[in-house]
XYZ file of C-alpha atoms in Angstrom:
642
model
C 91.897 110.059 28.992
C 92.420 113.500 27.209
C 88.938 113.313 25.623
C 87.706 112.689 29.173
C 89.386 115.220 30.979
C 88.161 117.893 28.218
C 84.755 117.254 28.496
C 85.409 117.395 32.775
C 87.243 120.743 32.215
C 84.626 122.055 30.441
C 81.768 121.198 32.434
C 83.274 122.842 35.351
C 83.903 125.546 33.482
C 80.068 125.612 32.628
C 79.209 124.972 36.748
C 78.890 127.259 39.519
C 81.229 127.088 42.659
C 77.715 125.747 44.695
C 76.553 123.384 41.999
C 78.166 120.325 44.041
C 76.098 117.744 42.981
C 76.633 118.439 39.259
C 80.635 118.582 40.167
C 79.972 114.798 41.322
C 77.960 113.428 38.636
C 80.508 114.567 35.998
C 82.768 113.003 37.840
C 81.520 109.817 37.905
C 80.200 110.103 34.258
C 84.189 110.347 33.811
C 85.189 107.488 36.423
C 82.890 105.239 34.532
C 84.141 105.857 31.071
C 88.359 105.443 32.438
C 88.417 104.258 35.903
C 92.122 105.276 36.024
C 91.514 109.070 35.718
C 93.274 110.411 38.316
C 92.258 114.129 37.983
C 88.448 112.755 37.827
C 88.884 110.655 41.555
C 90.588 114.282 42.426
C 87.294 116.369 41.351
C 84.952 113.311 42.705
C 87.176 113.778 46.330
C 86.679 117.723 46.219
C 83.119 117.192 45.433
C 82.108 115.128 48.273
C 83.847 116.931 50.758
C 81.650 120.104 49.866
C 78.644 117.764 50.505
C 79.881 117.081 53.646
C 80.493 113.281 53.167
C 83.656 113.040 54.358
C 83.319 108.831 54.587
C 83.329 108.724 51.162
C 85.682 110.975 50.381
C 87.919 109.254 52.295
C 87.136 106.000 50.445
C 88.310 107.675 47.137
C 91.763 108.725 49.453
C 92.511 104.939 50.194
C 91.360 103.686 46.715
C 93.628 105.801 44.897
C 96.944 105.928 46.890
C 98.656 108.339 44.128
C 96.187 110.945 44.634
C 97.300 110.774 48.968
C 100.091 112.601 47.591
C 99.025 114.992 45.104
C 95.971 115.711 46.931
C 97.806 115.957 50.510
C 94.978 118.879 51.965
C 92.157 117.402 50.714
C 93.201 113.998 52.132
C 94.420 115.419 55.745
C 90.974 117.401 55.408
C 88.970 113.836 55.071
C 91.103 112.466 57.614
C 90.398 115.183 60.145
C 86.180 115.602 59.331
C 86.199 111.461 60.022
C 87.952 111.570 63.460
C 91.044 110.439 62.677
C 93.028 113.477 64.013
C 96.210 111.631 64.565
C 96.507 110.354 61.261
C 95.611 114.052 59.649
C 98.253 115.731 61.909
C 100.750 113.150 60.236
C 99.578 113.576 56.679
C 99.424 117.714 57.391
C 102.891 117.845 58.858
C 104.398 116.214 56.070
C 103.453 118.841 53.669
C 106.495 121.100 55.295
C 106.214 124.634 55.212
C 105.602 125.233 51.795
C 102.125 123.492 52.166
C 100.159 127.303 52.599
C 97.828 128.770 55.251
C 95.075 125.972 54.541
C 97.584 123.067 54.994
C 98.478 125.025 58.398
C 94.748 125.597 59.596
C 94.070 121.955 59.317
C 97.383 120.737 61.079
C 96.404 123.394 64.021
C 92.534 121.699 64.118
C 93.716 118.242 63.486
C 96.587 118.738 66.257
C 93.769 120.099 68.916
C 91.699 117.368 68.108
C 94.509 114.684 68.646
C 94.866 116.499 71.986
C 97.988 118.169 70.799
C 97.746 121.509 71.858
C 100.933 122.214 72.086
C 101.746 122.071 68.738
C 98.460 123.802 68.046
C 99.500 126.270 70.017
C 102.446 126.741 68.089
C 101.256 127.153 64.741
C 97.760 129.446 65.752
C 100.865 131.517 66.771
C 103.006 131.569 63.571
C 99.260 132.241 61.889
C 99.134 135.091 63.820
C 102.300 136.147 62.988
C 102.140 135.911 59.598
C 99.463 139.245 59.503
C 96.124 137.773 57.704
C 93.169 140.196 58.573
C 90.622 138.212 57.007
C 91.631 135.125 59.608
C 92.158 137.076 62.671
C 88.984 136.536 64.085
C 88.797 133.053 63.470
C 92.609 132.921 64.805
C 91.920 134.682 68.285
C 88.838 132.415 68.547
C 90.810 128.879 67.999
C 94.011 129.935 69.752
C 91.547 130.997 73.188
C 90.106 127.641 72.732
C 93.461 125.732 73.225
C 94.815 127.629 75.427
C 91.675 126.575 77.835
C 92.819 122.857 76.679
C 96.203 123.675 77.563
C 95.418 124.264 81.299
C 92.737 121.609 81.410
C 95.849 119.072 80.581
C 98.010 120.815 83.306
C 100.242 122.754 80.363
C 99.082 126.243 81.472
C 102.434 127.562 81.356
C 102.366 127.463 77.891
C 98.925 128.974 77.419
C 99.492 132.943 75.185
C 96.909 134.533 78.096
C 96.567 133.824 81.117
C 93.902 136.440 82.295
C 91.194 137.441 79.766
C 91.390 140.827 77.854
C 88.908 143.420 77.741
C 88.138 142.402 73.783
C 87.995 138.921 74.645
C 84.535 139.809 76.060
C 83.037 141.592 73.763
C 82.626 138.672 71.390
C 80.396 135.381 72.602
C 82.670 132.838 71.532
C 86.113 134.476 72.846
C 84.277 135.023 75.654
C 83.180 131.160 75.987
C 86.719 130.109 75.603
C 88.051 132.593 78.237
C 85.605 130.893 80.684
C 86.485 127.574 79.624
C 90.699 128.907 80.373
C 89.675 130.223 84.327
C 87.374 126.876 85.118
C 90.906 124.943 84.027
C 92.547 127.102 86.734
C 89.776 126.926 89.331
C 89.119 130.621 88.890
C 85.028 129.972 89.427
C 84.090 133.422 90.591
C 85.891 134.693 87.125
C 84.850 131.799 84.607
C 81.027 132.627 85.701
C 81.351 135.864 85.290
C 82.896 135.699 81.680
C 80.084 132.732 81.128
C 77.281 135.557 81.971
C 79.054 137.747 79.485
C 79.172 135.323 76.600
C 75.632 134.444 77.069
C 74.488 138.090 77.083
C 76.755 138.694 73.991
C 75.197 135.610 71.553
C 71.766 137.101 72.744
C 73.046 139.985 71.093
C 73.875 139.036 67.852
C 71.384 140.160 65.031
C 72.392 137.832 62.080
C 71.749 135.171 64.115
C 68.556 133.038 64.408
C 66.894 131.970 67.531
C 67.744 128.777 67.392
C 71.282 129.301 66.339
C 71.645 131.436 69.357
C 69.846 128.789 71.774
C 72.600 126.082 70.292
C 75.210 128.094 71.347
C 73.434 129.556 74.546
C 73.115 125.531 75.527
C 76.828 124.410 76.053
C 77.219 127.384 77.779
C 74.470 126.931 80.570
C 75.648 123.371 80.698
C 79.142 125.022 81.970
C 77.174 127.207 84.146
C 75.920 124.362 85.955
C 79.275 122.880 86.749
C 80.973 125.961 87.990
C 78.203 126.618 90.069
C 77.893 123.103 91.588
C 81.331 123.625 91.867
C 80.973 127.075 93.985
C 78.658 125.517 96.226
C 75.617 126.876 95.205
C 73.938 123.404 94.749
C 70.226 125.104 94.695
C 71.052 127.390 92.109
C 72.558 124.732 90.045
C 69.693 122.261 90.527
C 67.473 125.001 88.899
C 69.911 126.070 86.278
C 69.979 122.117 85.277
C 66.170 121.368 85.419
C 65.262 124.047 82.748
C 68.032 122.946 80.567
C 66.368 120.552 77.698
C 68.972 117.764 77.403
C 67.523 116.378 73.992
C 67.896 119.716 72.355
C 71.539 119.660 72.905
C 72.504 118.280 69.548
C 76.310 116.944 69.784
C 76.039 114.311 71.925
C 79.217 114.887 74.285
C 77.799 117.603 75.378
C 74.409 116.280 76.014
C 75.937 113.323 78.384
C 78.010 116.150 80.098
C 74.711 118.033 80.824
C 72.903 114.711 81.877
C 76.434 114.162 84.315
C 75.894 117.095 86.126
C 72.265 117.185 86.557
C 72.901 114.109 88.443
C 75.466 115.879 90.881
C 73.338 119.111 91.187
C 69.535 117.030 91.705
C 69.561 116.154 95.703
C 66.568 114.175 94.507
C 68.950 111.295 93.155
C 69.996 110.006 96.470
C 68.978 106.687 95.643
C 72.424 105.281 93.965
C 70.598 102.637 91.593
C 68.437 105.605 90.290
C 71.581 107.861 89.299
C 73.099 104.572 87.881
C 70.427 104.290 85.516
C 70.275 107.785 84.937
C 74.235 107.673 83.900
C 73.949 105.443 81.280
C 70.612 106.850 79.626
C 72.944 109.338 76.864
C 73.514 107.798 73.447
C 77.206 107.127 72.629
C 78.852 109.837 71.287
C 79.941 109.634 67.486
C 83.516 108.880 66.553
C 83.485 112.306 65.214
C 82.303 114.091 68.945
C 84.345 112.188 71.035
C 84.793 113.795 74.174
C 89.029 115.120 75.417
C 90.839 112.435 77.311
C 90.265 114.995 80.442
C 86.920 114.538 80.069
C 86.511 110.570 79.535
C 88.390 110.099 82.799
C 86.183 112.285 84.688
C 83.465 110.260 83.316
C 84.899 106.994 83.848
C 85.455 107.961 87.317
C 81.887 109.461 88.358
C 80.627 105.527 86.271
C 83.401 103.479 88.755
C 81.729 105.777 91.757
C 77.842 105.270 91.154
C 78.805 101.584 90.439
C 80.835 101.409 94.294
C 77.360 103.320 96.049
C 75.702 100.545 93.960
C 77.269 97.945 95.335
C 78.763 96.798 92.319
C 82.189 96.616 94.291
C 83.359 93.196 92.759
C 83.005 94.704 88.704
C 84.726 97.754 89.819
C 87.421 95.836 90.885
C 87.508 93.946 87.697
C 87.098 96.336 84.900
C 89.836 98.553 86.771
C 91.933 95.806 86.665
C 91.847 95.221 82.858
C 92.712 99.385 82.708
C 95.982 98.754 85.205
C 97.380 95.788 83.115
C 96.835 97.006 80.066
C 99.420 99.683 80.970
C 103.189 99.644 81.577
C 104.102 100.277 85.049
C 105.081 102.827 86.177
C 102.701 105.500 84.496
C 101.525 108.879 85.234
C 98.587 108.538 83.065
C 95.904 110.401 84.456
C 93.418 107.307 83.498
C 95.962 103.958 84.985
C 96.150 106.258 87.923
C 92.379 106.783 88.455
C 91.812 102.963 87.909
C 93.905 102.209 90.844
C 93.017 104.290 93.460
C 89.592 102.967 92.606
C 90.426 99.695 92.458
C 92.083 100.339 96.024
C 88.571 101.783 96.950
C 86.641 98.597 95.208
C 88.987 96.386 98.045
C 88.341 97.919 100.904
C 84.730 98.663 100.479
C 83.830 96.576 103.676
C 86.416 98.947 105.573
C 85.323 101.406 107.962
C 88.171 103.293 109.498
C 91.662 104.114 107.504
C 93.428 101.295 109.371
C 91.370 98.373 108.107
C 91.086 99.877 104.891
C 95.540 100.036 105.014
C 95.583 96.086 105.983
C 93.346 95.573 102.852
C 95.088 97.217 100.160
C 98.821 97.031 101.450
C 99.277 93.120 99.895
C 97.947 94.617 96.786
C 101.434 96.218 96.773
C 103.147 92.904 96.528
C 101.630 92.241 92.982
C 102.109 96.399 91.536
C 105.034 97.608 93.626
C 105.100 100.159 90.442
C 101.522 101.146 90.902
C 101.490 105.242 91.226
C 98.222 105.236 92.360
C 98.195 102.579 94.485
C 101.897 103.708 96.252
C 99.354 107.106 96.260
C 96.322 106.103 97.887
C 98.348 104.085 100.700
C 100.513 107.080 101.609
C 96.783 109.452 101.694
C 95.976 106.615 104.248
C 98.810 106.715 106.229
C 98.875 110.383 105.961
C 95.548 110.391 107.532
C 96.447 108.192 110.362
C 99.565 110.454 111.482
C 102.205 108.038 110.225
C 104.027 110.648 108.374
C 107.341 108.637 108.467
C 105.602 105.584 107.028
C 104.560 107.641 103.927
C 107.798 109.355 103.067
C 109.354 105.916 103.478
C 107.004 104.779 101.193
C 107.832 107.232 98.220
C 111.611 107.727 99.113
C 111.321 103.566 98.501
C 109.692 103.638 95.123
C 112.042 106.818 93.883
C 115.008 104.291 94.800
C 113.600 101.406 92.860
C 113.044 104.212 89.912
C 116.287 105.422 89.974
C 118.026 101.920 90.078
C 116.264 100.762 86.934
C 117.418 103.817 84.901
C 115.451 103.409 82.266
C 113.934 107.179 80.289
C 110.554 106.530 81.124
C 110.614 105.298 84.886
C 112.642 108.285 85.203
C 110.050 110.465 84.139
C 107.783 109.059 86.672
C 110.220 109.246 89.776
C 110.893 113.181 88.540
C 107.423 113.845 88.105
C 106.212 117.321 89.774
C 103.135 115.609 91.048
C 105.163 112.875 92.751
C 108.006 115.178 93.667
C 105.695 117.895 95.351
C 104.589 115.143 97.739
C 107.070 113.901 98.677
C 108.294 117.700 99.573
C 105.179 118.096 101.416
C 105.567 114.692 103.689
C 109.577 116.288 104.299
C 108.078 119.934 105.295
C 105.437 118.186 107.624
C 108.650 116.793 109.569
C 110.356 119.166 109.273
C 112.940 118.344 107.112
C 114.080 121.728 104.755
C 117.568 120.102 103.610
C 115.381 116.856 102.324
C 113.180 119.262 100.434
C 115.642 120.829 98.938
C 118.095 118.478 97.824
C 114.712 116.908 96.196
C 113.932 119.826 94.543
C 117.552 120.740 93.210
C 117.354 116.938 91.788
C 113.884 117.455 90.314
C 114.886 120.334 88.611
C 118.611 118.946 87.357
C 116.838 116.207 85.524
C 114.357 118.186 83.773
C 116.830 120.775 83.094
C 118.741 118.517 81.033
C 117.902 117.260 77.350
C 116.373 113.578 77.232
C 113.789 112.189 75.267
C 110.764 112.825 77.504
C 107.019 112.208 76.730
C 106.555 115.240 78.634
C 106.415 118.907 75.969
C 107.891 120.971 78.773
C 109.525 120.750 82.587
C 106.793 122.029 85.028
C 107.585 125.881 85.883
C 105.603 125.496 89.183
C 108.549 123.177 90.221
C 111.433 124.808 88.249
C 110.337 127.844 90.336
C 110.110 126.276 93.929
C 113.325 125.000 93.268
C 115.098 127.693 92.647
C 113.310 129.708 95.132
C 114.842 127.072 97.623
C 117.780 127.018 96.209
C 118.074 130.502 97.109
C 116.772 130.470 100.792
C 120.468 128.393 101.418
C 122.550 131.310 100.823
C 125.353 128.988 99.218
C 127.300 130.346 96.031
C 127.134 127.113 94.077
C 123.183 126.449 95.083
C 122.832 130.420 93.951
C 124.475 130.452 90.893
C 122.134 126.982 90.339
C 119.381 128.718 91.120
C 120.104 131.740 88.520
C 120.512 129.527 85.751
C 117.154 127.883 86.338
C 115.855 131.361 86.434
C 117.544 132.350 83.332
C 115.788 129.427 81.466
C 112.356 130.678 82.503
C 112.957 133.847 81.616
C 113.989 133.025 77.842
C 110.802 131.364 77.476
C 108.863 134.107 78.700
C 110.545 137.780 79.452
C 107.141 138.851 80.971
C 106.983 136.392 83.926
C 107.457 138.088 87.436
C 108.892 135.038 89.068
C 111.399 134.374 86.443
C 112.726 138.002 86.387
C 112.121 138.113 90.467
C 114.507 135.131 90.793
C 117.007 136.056 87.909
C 117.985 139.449 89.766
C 117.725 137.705 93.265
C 120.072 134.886 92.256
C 122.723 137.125 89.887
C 122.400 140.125 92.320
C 124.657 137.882 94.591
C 126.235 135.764 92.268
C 127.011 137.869 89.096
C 125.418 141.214 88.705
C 126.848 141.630 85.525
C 124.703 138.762 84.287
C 121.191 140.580 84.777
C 120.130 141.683 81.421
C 119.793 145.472 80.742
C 116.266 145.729 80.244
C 115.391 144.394 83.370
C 116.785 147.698 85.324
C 113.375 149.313 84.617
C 111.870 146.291 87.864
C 114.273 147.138 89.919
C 113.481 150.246 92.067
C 115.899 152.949 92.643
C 117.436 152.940 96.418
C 115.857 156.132 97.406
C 112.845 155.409 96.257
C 113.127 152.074 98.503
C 114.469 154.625 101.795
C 112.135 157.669 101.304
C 109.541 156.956 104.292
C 112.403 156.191 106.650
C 113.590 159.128 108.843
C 117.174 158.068 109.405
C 117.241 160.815 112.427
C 114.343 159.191 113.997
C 116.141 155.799 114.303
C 119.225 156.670 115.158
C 117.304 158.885 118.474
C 115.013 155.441 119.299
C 118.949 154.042 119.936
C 119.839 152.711 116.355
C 123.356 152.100 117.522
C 125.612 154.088 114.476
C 128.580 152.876 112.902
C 132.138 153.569 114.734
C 133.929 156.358 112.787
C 138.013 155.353 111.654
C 138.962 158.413 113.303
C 136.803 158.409 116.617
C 139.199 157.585 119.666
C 135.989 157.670 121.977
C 132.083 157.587 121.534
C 130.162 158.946 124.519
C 128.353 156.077 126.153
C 124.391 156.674 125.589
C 122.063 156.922 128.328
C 119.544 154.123 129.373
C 116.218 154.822 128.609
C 114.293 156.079 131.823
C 112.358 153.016 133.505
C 108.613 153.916 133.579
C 107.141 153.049 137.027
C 104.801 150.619 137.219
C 101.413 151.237 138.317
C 100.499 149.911 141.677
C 97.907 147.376 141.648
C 94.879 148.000 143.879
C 93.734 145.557 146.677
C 90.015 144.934 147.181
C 89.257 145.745 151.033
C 87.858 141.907 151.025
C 90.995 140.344 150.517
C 92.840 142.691 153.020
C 93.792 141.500 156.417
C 93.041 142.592 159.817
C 95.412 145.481 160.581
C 96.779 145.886 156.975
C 98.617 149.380 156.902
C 98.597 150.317 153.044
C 101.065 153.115 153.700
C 103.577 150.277 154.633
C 105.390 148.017 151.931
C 104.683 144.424 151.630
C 107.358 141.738 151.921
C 108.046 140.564 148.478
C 109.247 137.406 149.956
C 106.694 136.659 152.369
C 105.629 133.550 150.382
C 108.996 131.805 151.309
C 109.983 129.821 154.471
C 111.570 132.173 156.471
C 115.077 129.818 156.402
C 115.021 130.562 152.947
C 114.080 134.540 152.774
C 117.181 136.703 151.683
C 117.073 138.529 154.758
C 116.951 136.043 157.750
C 120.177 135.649 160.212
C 119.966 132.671 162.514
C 119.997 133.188 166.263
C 122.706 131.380 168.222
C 125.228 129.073 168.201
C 123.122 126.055 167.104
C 121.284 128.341 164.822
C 124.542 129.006 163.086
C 125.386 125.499 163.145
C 122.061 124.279 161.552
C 122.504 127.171 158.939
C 125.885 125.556 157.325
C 124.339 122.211 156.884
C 121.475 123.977 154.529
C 124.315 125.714 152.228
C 125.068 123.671 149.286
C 128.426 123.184 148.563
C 129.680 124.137 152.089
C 132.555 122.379 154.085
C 131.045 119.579 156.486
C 132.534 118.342 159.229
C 132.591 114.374 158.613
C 132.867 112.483 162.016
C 135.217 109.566 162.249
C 133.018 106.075 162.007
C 130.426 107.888 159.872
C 129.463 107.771 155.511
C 127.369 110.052 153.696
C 124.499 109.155 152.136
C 121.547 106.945 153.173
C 122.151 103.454 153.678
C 122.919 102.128 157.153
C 126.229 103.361 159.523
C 129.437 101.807 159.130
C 130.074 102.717 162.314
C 127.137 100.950 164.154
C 128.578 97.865 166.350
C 127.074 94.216 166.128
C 124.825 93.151 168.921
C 126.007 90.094 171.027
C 125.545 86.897 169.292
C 124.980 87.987 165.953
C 127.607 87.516 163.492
């Protein structure tokens, strides 16, 4: 082995950093003559990973189990080039701390790949903070990219930017990323404007070749066509997607995205069977250009759709069925949930109004009472037919079952924001504040408090909306609630409005003392609030003033003057014969005259017949006689009759 490792050492010595192949064949020579070399499997390993073939590196990874360990980047780098990003994130991880900046780099890739972003997130960040000038670039370009994955997988509030920065534009692929972040957020307008940019700044570049830049410049138009399909302009996007050359596009995901949404912009592929065909002409993707989860459900749900307009109603209903069981219920995957609210769709195909399509799907409820999107797609329908109350009894039904069972994971699903914002909805569509509230202070109570959830972080959308209506009830204990939910959004970010907004709201009646110093610089000085309101002026329009301790008397203000109204002018056509307009009209000369202010009956029976029409009067009963209708008491039997 020492003889062996010699001559290795010294060949390498001999070999330039490029010479890969040469690196390989020494190690092999070496291999051959003692398989058991471990520093020889180690050079082989290297070697092939420069030559980009990362399968059989990773063959010499799980022949040689000691060298997993001493060879922990290299492995997690094989593990990561063949797709398995899970796997790599483990290995990666494992190497602690002490592992370096290139252990780190390919946790933060492996981690986005494995849909992770979170934790990519995290370290891109301690990268950054760790001050390497010769990775910045690359470091701003990775950490845009995942913080457009973050709000594509509804984590946005833990995204570094929200808006893009002036720098972010002037280079192609910030720029890209920046209008992959405001498509996630259904900023269009801005995401096609930052598109434009990126594509103008790759034109740009002068180290690049053509057809580097047209590689680059084709993802991007493939975007373009989305957000403009998605902006309405359907003609524009038609064009945009006919001049794009699909079979240039060389990773494969992106080339079955592009074929996708020619099929939505093309108003020629009307015909159902055609765009079915059309669908599935792409190639697979490779293990190693899988498309984001995100993605694949969007996919799988425009396939289940051209299959229903197919008529393919009956293998709809079947493959979505093997997706439902093969899932625990309840789940708020977005892909179980997508299954059945198409499989709802593939049982009511033959229904025609929202009513037949309810007495179709409602028995499916007897089989998955746990079904989120099933419970979903019924409470859309009765939504749609005005039976609010049949909705939120619905949901308030399936919370109760949830909350019953007790378990971590259905609990997750009866808190979720999704499911909780709903149900708030159905409440404030009957009107029903106290309902929404006491939802909302529960929502936020459960996430507030540490369990083992699957999800990284509460929702802040529905941390803030309950606190905000906490606050609108103007009770201490809901207040001081309120504050501390505010206080917890503000320690995870100082710079959000609504978290500072709320915090001095909620503590400016609770606790003042509570409001952190630095947060005096938001709150505006009082005059500065009073300084375009004339205090004189008010108190003359008849602001009533405060009454002075010492002030026996206060001299009683004058009512305003009454303006006169204008008198309203009388076409000669609708005068009468002999009409005086010097003289004043009777304002009452609509009544009967019994019942004008002014008349006085004539007379004694006059008098007489004027008491009987004033209600609660004294009336003379006669003896014999009964008020009230009804015949007389009084009246005597004819003869005969008994």
């Amino acid at each position: 082995m020492a003889t062996s490792t010699k001559s290795l050492s010294a060949l390498l010595a001999q070999t330039t950093i490029d010479d890969h192949e040469e690196t390989l064949q020494a190690a092999n020579a070496a291999i051959k003559k003692l398989k058991t070399d471990t520093q020889a499997h180690h050079v082989r390993a290297v070697a092939l990973l420069h030559l980009d073939r990362f399968e059989d590196a990773l063959k010499v990874f799980e022949d040689q189990k000691e060298l997993q360990e001493k060879a922990r980047f290299e492995y997690a780098y094989a593990l990561y080039k063949t797709g398995n990003a899970a796997r790599a994130v483990d290995v990666a991880a494992a190497g602690g701390s002490d592992a370096g900046r290139g252990m780190s780099h390919v946790l933060a890739q492996a981690a986005y790949r494995s849909e992770n972003f979170a934790q990519a997130s995290r370290v891109y960040r301690e990268l950054a903070s760790q001050g390497a000038e010769e990775e910045e670039y690359d470091i701003r370009i990775n950490s845009g990219a995942v913080d457009a994955q973050l709000e594509w997988s509804g984590q946005g509030e833990l995204a570094q930017k929200k808006k893009p920065a002036r720098e972010d534009l002037d280079v192609f692929e910030t720029a890209y990323n920046a209008a992959c972040a405001s498509i996630a957020r259904g900023e269009f307008a801005q995401g096609d404007i930052c598109l434009k940019r990126a594509i103008d700044r790759c034109n740009e570049v002068e180290d690049m070749s053509d057809a580097e830049k047209e590689a680059e410049i084709l993802p991007m138009k493939v975007q373009q066509v989305y957000i403009l399909t998605q902006m309405g302009k359907v003609d524009e996007a038609e064009q945009l997607a006919t001049s794009i050359p699909f079979t240039d596009i060389k990773e494969l995901s992106t080339r079955h995205i592009a074929q996708v949404n020619s099929i939505a912009a093309t108003k020629d592929h009307s015909n159902p069977y055609l765009s079915h065909r059309l669908f599935h002409s792409s190639p697979k993707p490779l293990k190693t250009d899988q498309h984001f989860s995100f993605q694949t459900n969007l996919l799988r749900q425009d396939e289940y759709v051209i299959s229903l307009l197919s008529q393919k109603a009956a293998g709809v209903a079947s493959s979505t069925e093997k997706v439902i069981s093969a899932s625990p219920a309840p789940s708020v995957s977005p892909a179980v949930n997508m299954a059945a609210v198409l499989n709802a769709a593939a049982h009511s195909r033959s229904a025609t109004t929202e009513k037949a399509a309810l007495k179709q799907i409602i028995p499916l409820l007897e089989k998955r009472p746990n079904d989120v999107g099933l419970i979903l797609t019924i409470t859309h329908l009765y939504v749609l037919t005005g039976n609010h109350a049949a909705a939120t009894h619905l949901l308030e039904s399936f919370f109760a079952r949830l909350s019953q069972s007790g378990t971590a994971s259905d609990l997750d699903v009866r808190f979720a924001p999704g499911l909780v914002a709903t149900l708030v909805s159905l409440y404030a569509q009957q009107g029903r504040p106290g309902a929404a509230r006491s939802e909302l202070a529960k929502a936020a109570e459960y996430w507030r408090k540490p369990h083992k959830s699957k999800t990284e972080a509460p929702s802040k959308s529905l941390l803030v909306a309950a606190g905000t209506a906490l606050l609108d009830t103007h009770n201490q204990e809901n207040v001081t609630t309120a504050g501390e939910i505010f206080k917890g959004l503000y320690d995870q970010d100082n710079n959000d409005r609504a978290a500072i907004a709320g915090l001095v709201a909620a503590y400016a009646v609770s606790d003042p003392s509570n409001i952190p110093a630095d947060l005096k610089e938001y709150l505006p000085e009082a005059s500065r609030l009073v300084s375009d309101i004339d205090a004189a002026a008010l108190e003359t329009a008849g602001v009533p003033a405060l009454a002075q301790p010492a002030a026996i008397e206060r001299k009683k203000r004058a009512a305003p003057k009454a303006v006169p109204s204008k008198t309203k002018r009388i076409r000669k056509a609708r005068m009468p014969k002999e009409f005086d307009p010097n003289k004043k009209m009777d304002a009452e000369r609509w009544l009967p005259m019994r019942d004008r202010s002014y008349y006085r009956p004539k007379g004694r029976k006059g008098k007489k017949k004027a008491e009987g029409f004033t209600q609660g009067g004294v009336v003379d009963e006669k003896p014999g006689q009964q008020q009230g209708g009804g015949a007389k008491a009084g009246k005597k039997k004819g003869k005969g009759r008994k």
